[in-house]
PDB file of C-alpha atoms in Angstrom:
ATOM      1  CA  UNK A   1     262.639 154.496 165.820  1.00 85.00           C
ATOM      2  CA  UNK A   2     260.679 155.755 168.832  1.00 93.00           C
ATOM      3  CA  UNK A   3     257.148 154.667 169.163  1.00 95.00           C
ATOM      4  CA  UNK A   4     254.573 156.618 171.799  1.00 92.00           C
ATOM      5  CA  UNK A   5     253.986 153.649 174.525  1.00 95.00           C
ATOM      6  CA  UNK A   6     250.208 155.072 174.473  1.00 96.00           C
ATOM      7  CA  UNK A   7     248.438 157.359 172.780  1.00 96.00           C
ATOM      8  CA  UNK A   8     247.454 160.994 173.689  1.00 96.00           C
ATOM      9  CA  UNK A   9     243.844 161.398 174.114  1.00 97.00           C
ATOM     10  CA  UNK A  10     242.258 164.689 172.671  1.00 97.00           C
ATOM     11  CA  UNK A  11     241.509 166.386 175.601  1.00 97.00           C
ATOM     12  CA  UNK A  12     245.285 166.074 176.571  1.00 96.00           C
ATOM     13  CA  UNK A  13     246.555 167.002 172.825  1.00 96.00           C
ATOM     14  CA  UNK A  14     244.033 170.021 173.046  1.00 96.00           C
ATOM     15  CA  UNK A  15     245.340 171.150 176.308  1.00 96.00           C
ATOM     16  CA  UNK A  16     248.841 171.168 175.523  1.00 95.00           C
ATOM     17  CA  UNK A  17     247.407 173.353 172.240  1.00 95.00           C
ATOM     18  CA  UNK A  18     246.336 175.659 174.300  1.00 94.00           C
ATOM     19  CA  UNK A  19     248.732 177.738 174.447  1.00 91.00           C
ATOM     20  CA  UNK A  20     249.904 178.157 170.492  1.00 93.00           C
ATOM     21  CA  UNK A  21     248.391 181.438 170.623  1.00 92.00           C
ATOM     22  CA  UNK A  22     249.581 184.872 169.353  1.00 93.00           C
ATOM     23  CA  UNK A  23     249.934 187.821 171.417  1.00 92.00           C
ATOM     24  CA  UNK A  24     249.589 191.507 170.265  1.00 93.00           C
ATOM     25  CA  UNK A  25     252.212 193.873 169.567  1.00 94.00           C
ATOM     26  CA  UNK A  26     253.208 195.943 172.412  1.00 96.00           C
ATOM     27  CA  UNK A  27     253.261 199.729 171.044  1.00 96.00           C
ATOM     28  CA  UNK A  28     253.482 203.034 173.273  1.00 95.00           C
ATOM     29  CA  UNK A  29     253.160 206.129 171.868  1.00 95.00           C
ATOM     30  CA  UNK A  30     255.958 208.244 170.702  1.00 93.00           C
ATOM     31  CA  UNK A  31     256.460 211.504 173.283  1.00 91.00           C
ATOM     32  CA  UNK A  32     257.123 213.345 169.968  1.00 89.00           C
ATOM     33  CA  UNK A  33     254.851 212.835 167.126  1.00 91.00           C
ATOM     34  CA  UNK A  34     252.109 210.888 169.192  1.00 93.00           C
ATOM     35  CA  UNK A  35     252.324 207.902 166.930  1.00 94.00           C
ATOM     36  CA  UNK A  36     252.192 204.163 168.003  1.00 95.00           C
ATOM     37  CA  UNK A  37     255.506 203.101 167.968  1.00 95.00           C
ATOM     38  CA  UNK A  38     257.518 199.660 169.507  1.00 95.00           C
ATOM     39  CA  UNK A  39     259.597 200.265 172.446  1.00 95.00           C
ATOM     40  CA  UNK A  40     262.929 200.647 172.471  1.00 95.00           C
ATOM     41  CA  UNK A  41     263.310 201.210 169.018  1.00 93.00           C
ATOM     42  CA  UNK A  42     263.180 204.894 166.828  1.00 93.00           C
ATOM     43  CA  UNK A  43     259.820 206.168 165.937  1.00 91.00           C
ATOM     44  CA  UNK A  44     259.406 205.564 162.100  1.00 89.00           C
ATOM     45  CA  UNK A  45     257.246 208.770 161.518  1.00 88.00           C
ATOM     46  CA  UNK A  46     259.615 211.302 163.459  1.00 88.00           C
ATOM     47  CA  UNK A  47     263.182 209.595 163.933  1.00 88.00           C
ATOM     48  CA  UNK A  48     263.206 210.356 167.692  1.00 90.00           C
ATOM     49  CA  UNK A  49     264.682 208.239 170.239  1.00 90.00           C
ATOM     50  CA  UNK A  50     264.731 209.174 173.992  1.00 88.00           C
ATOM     51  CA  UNK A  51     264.221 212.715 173.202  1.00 83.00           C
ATOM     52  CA  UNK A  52     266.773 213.190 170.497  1.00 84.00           C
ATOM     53  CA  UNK A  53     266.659 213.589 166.883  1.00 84.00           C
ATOM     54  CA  UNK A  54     268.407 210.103 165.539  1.00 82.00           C
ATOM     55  CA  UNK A  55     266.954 210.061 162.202  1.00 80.00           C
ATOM     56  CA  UNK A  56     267.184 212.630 159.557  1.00 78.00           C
ATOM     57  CA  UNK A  57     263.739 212.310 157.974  1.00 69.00           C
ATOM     58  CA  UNK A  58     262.962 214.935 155.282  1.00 69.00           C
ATOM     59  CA  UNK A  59     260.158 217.107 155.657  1.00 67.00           C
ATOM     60  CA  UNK A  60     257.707 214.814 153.188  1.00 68.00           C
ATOM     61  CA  UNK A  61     258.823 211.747 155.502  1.00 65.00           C
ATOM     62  CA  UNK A  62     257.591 213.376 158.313  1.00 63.00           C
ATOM     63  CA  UNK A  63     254.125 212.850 158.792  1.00 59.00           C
TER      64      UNK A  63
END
């Protein structure tokens, strides 16, 4: 089995944890409904995507 020839010191182990981070969500809002929405995807309050109707949402869907 593989052994570590030395061993990492915390400033090193820290550093190379620098960079488990998370990053936000990017959203735009929908040209429709004004929502936030993800892009490139259908807006789940309207059901528009690039300026058409994709989804048939009923009126109490709709928000």
């Amino acid at each position: 089995m593989a052994v570590p020839k030395r061993k990492w010191s915390k400033a090193r182990s820290r550093r190379s944890r620098s960079n488990w981070k998370l990053t936000t969500p990017t959203l735009i809002e929908c040209p429709q409904c004004h929502e936030k929405m993800a892009p490139h995807q259908v807006c789940k309050s309207c059901g528009y995507y690039n300026g058409k109707d994709v989804l048939q949402l009923s009126a109490d869907q709709k928000g």
